[in-house]
XYZ file of C-alpha atoms in Angstrom:
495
model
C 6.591 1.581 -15.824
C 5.072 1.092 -12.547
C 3.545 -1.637 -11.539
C -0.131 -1.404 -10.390
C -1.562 -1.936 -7.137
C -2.118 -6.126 -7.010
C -4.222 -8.249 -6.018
C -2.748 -10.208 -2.949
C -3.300 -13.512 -2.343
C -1.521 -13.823 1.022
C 0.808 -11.087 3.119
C 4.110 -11.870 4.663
C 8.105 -11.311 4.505
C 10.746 -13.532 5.180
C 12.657 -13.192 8.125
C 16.313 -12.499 8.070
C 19.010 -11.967 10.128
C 20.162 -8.697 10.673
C 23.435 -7.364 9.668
C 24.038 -5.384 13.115
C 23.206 -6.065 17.248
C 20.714 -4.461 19.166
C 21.406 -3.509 22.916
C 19.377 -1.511 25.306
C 21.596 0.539 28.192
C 21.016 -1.419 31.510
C 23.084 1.060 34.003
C 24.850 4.392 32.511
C 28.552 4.397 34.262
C 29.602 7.530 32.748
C 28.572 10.151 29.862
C 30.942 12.734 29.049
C 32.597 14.617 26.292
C 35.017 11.873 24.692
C 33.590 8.933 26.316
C 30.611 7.317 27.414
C 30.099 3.986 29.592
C 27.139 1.961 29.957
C 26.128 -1.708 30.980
C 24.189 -2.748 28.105
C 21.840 -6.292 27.268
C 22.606 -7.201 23.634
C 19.488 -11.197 23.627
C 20.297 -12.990 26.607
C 23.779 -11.371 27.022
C 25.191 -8.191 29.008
C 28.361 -6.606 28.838
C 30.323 -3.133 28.972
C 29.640 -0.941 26.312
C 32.253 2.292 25.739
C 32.217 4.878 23.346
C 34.903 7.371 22.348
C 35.160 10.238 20.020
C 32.927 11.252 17.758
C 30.894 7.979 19.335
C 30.248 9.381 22.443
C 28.299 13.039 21.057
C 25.173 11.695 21.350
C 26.050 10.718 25.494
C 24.008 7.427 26.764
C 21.295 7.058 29.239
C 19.129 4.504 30.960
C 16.972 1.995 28.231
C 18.775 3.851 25.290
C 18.745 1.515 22.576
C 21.460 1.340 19.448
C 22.614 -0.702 17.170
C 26.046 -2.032 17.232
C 27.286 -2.296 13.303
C 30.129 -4.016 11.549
C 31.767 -1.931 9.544
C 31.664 -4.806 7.222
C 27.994 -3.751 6.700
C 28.967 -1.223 4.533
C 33.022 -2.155 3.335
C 33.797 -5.246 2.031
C 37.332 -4.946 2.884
C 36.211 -4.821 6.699
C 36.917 -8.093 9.244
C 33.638 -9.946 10.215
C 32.342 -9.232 13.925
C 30.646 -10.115 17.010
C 30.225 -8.963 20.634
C 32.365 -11.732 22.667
C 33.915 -11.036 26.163
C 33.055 -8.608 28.413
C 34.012 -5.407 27.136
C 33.281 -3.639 23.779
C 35.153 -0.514 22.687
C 34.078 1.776 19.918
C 36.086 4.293 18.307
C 38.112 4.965 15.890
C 39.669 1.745 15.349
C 37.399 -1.015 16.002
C 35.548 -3.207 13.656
C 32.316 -2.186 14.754
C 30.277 1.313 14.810
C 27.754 2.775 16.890
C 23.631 3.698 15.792
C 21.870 5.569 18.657
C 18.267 5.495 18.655
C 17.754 3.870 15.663
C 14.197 3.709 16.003
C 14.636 7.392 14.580
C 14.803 7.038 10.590
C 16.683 10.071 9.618
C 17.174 11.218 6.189
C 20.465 11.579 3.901
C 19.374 15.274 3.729
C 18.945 16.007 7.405
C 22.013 14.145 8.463
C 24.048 16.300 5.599
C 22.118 19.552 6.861
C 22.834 18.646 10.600
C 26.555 18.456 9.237
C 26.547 22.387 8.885
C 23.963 23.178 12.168
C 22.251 20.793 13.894
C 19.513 23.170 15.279
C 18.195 23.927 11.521
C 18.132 19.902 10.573
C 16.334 19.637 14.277
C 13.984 22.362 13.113
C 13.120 21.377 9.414
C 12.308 17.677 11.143
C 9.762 19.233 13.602
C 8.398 22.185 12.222
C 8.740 21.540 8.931
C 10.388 23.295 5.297
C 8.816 26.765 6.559
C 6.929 26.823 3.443
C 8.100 26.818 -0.352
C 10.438 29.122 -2.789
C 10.612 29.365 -6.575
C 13.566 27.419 -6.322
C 12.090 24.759 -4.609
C 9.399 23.811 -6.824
C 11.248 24.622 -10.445
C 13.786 22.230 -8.367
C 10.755 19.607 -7.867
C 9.409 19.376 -11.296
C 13.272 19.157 -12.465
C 13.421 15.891 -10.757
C 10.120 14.846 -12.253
C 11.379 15.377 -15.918
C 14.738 13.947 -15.120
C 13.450 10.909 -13.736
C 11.221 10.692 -16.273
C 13.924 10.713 -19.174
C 16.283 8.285 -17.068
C 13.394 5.795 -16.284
C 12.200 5.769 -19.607
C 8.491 6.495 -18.839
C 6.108 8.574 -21.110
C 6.888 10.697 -24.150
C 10.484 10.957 -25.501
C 10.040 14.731 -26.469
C 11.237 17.086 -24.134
C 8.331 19.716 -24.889
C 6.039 16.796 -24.183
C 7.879 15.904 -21.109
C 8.075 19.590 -19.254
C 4.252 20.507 -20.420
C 3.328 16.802 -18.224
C 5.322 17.990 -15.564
C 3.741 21.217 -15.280
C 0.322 20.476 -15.864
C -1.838 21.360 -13.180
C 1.119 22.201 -10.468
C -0.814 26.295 -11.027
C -1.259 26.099 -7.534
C 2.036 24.548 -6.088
C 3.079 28.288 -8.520
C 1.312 30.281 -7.014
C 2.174 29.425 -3.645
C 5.743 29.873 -3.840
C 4.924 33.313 -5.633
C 5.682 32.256 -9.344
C 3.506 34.791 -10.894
C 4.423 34.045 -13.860
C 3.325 30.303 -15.277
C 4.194 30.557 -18.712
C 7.900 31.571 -17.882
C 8.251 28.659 -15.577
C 6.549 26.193 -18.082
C 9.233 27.394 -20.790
C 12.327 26.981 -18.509
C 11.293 23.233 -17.482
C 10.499 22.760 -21.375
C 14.128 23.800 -22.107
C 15.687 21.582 -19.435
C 13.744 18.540 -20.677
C 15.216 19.036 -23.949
C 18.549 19.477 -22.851
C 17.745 16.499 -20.235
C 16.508 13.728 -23.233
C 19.880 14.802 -24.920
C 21.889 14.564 -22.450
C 20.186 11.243 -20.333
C 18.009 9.824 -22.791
C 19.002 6.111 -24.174
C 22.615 6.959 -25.353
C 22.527 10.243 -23.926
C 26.402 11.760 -23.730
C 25.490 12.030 -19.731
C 24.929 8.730 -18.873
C 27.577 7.558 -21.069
C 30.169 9.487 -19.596
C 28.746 8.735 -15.817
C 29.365 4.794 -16.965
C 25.487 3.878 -16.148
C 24.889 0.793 -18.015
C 21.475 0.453 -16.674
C 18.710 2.014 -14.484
C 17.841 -0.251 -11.648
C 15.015 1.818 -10.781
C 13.616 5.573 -9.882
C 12.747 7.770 -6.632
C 13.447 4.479 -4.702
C 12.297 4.348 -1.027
C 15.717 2.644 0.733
C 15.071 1.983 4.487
C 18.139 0.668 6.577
C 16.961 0.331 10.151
C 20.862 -0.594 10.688
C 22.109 2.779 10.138
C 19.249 4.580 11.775
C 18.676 5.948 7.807
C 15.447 6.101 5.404
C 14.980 7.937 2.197
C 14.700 7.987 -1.239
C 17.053 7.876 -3.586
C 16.396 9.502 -6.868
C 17.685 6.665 -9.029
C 19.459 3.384 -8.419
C 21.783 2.972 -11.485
C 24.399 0.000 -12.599
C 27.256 0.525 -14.398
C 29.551 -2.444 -16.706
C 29.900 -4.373 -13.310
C 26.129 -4.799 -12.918
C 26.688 -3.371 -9.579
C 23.995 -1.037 -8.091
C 24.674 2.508 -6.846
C 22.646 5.693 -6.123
C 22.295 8.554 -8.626
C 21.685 11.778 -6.910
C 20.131 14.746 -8.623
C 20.659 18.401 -7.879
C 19.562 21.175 -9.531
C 21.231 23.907 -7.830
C 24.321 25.586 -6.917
C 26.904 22.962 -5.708
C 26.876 22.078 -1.834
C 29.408 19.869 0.571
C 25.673 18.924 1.814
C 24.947 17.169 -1.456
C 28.141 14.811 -1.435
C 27.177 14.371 1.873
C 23.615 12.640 1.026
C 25.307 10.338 -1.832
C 27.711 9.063 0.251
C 24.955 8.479 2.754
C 23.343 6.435 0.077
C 25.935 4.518 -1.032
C 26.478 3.259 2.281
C 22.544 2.591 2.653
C 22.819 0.513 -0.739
C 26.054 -1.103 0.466
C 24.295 -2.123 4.219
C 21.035 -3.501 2.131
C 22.762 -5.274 -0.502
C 25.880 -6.891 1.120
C 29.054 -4.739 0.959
C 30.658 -6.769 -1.923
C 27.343 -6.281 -4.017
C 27.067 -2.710 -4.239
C 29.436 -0.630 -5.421
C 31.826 1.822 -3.909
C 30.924 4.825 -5.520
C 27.185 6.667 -6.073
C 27.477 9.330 -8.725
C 26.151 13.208 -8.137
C 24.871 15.097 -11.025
C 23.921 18.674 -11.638
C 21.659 19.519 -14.081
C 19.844 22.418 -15.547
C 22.193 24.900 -13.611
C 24.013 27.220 -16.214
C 26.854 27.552 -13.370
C 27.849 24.211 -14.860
C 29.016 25.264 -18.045
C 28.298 24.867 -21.829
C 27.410 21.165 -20.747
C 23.239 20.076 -20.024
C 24.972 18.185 -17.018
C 28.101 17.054 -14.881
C 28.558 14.410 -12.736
C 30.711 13.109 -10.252
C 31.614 9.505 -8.427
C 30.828 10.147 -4.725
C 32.795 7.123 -2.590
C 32.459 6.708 1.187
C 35.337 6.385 3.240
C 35.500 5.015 6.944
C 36.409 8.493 7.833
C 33.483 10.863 6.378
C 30.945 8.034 6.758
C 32.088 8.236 10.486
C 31.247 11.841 10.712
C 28.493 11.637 8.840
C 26.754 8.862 11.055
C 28.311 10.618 14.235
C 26.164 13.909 12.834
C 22.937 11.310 12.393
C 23.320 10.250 15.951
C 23.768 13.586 17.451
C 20.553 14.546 15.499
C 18.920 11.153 16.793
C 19.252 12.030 20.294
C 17.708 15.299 20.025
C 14.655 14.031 18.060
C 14.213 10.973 20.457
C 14.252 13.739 23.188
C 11.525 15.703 21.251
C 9.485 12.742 21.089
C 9.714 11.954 24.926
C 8.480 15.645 25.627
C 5.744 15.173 23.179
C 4.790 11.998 25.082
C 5.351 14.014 28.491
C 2.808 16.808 27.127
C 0.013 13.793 26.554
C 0.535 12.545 29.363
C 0.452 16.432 31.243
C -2.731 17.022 29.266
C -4.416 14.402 29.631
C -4.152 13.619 33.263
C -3.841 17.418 34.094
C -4.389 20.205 31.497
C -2.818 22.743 33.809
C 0.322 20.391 34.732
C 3.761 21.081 33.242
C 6.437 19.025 31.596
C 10.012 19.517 30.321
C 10.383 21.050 27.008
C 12.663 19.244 24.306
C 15.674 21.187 24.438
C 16.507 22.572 20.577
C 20.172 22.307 19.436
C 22.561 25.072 19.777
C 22.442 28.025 17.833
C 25.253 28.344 15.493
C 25.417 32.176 15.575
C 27.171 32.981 12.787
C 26.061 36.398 10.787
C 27.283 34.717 7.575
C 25.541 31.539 7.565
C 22.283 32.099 9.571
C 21.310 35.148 7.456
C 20.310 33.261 4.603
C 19.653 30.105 6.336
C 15.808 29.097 5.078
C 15.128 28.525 8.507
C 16.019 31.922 10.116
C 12.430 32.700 11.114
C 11.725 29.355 12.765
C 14.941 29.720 14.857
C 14.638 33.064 15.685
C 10.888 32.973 16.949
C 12.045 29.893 19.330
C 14.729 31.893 20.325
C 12.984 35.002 21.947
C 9.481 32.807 22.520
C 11.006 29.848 24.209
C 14.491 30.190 24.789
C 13.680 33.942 26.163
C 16.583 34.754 24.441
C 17.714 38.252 22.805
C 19.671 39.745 20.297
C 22.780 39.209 21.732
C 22.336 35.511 22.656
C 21.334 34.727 18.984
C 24.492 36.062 17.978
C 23.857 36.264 14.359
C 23.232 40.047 13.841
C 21.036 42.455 14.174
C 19.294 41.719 10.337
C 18.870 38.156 11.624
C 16.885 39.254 14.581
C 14.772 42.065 12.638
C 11.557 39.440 12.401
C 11.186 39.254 15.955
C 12.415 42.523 17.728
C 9.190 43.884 17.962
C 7.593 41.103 19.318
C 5.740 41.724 23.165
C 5.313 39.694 26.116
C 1.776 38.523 24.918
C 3.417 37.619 21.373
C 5.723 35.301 22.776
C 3.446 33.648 25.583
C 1.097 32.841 22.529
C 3.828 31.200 20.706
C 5.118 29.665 23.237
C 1.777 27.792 24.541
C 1.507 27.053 20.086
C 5.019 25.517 20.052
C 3.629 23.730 23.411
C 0.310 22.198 21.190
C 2.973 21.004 18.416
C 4.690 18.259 21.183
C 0.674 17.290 21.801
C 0.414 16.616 17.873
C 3.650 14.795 17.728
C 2.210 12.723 20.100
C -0.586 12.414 18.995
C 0.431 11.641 15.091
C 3.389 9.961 15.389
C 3.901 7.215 12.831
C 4.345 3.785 13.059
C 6.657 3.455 9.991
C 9.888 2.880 11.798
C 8.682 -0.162 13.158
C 7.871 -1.620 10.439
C 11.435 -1.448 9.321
C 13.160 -1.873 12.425
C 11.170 -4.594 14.608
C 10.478 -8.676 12.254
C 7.568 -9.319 11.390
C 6.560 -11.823 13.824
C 7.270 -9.656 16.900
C 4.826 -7.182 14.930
C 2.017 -10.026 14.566
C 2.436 -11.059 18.277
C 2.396 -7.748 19.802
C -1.104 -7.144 17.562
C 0.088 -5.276 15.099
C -0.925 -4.850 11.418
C 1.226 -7.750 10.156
C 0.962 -10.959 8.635
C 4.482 -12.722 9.141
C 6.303 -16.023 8.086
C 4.888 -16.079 4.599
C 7.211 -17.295 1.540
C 6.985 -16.250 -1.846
C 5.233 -18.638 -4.395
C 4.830 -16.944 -7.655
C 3.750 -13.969 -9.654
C 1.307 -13.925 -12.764
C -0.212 -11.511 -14.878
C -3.671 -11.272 -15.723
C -4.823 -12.538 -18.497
C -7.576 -9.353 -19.235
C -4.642 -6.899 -20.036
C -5.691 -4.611 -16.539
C -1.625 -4.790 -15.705
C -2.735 -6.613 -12.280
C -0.266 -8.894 -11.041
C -1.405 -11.300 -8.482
C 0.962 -12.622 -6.139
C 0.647 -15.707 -4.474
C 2.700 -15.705 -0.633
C 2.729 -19.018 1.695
C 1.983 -18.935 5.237
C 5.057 -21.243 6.340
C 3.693 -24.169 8.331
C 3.607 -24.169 11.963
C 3.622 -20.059 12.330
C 1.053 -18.940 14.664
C -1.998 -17.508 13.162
C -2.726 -14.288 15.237
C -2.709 -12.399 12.091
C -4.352 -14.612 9.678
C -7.998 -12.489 10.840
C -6.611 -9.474 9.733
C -6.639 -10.823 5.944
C -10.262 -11.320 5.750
C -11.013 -7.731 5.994
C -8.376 -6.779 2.851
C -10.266 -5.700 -0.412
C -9.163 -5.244 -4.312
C -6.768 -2.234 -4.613
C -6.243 -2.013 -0.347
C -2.088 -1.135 -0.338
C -0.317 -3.275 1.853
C 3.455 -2.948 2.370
C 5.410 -6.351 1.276
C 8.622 -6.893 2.781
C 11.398 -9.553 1.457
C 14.719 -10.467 0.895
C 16.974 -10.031 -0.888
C 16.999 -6.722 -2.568
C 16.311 -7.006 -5.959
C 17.510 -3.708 -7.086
């Protein structure tokens, strides 16, 4: 179960060291296909930084920042490292890999979409899903009754189990144009029986997938190393007492989905220590009858140096264009505010992919298109994908796409405008937060942990302020009441 929200007694984290080396581009030398150069400042030190291959996509320029990564982050079997001399070279054979921007938290899934096209990963992260499908939420309240049966939570009937996960998602239905409920309730009633059968405690599933144990459920994992955030639908241990990532899918099989659970695994590797984690994740696909007379099959997903390589090259290539997207958005505050009549340079969107096979039943097609003809002032022939693919927008006028256009304009104002603060809490310590005046309370230790006595389920935790720490942020504790959420950071990982 869940723990409640407790009652805190103090706030902090404990510093660590991190497993990687941050540098910030001084002077660009050269950015080209195959290679970029830069000077870059990496604490008190400076030295040449080159990239080459798949390294190099994302191109450098001026105060760029990135993380330089051992690859024994994430493989045990890798050399330790550390910048010395004046020259560092990454590519293909060095110890070390490159993390642009890694102030941008990407996700498994948009890395593994940006695998296939870029521009629809870029466009889902900006714009959003473009709304839901019948798919997508039978899909979502699959995932609810799977994790609960694997977690263990709530009734061990599989009726029971899909009626909880329906009730009172009518709306979430309707919206995706499920007009009929009762259907849908029966068909995630069916694959929570065959779900408790298959994963329940001794379930042939798990036994077969060698998970010993289940480390926990729809687990936020944030690895400001690799630029990566997301959650993984289960962290599971096998014999070894190792911990690796279960991914669930309830669809037709994709290259995308091996893709997210090896990007997991190496997440779990980087926050764990490589040796602690294992090598593997396992994929599983359930309650899709293309998978036989079996509830479920699964599959041991391992990384190697080679796909994790194109998979993080993919993540920085989609980096880059995001970090662009949020420099136009601050440009257009900046325009507006100062000016509303000024103009600023638009984020350029990835290339298309303009393929007739792949963009015609791409989920983002509309999106694409209408940025296409509205921004691009592109055509038909440009978008290259057909003339079906282009249907939604032919008969679109001058005034249609000047009003889109000056709408797609208001979206960089609200990116500005809302743009979170979340990847700084997992990318900057907690004492840099607390002296720049942020929301922080660092250089606390953990004390202990006790339930209460009046069977609520409260826990309160008791955290030390370590002596001598500054107390800029010690204020900010006097205004926390029962139930506030605060976000507690330590280490290790205790997954």
């Amino acid at each position: 179960m869940r723990e409640r929200p407790a009652t805190v007694a103090s706030v902090a984290a404990r510093e660590a060291g991190p497993p990687f080396f941050e540098v910030v581009v001084d002077v660009v030398l050269s950015s080209q296909p195959g290679e970029a150069r830069a000077v870059v400042a990496c604490g008190g030190d400076a030295f040449e930084l080159v990239l080459r291959g798949p390294w190099a996509e994302g191109g450098l320029e001026a105060d760029d920042c990135g993380h330089l990564v051992p690859w024994a982050t994430v493989a045990a079997a890798a050399p330790p490292w550390r910048p010395t001399g004046g020259r560092v070279v990454v590519d293909g054979a060095s110890d070390v890999f490159w993390i642009a921007h890694p102030r941008v938290l990407a996700t498994p899934t948009r890395v593994a979409a940006a695998t296939g096209c870029e521009r629809k990963a870029w466009l889902q992260w900006v714009g959003g899903s473009g709304g839901s499908s019948r798919a997508m939420v039978l899909g979502s309240l699959k995932h609810d009754v799977f994790e609960a049966v694997l977690g263990g939570f709530g009734p061990r009937d599989g009726g029971a189990i899909g009626a909880r996960a329906v009730e009172g998602k009518g709306a979430d239905l309707v919206a995706a144009g499920v007009d009929d409920e009762g259907g849908a309730a029966r068909e995630i009633a069916e694959f929570a029986r065959a779900v408790v059968g298959d994963w329940g405690e001794g379930g042939r599933g798990r036994a077969e997938a060698g998970v010993a144990a289940v480390r926990a459920t729809e687990l936020p994992l944030w690895a400001p190393a690799l630029g990566l955030s997301g959650v993984a639908d289960a962290v599971v241990a096998g014999d070894d007492g190792l911990p690796r990532p279960l991914e669930l899918k309830t669809g037709r099989r994709s290259v995308e989905h091996r893709a997210q659970t090896a990007l997991y695994v190496a997440m779990v590797k980087c926050l764990r220590g490589a040796g602690s984690a294992a090598d593997a994740g396992l994929l599983v696909y359930a309650g899709d009858r293309r998978v036989g007379s079996a509830p479920s099959t699964s599959e041991a997903v391992a990384v190697s140096r080679v796909e994790l390589t194109s998979l993080l090259a993919a993540r920085n290539r989609l980096a880059a264009v995001v970090h662009r997207s949020a420099a136009a958005a601050g440009a257009a505050e900046r325009a507006f505010r100062d000016d509303a009549g000024a103009a600023y340079a638009r984020a350029a969107a990835p290339d298309l992919l303009r393929s007739e096979r792949d963009c015609g039943r791409c989920f983002a097609l509309q999106q694409c298109s209408l940025r296409h003809a509205c921004v691009e002032g592109g055509d038909a022939d440009s978008f290259g994908a057909g003339a079906d693919a282009w249907r939604a927008v032919a008969d679109l006028d001058g005034r249609d796409k000047a009003y889109y256009d000056a709408w797609d304009a208001l979206l960089d104002l609200e990116a500005a405008k809302g743009a979170s603060g979340a990847a700084l809490v997992t990318s900057r310590g907690g004492a840099d937060r607390e002296a720049k005046g942020d929301a922080c309370v660092a250089g606390l230790t953990w004390r202990s942990s006790t339930a209460r006595a009046d069977g609520s389920g409260d826990v309160d935790h008791a955290l030390e302020r370590a002596a001598g720490v500054a107390a800029t942020g010690e204020a900010r504790l006097s205004s926390l009441e029962r139930h506030d959420f605060v976000l507690v950071s330590a280490e290790p990982v205790s997954y």
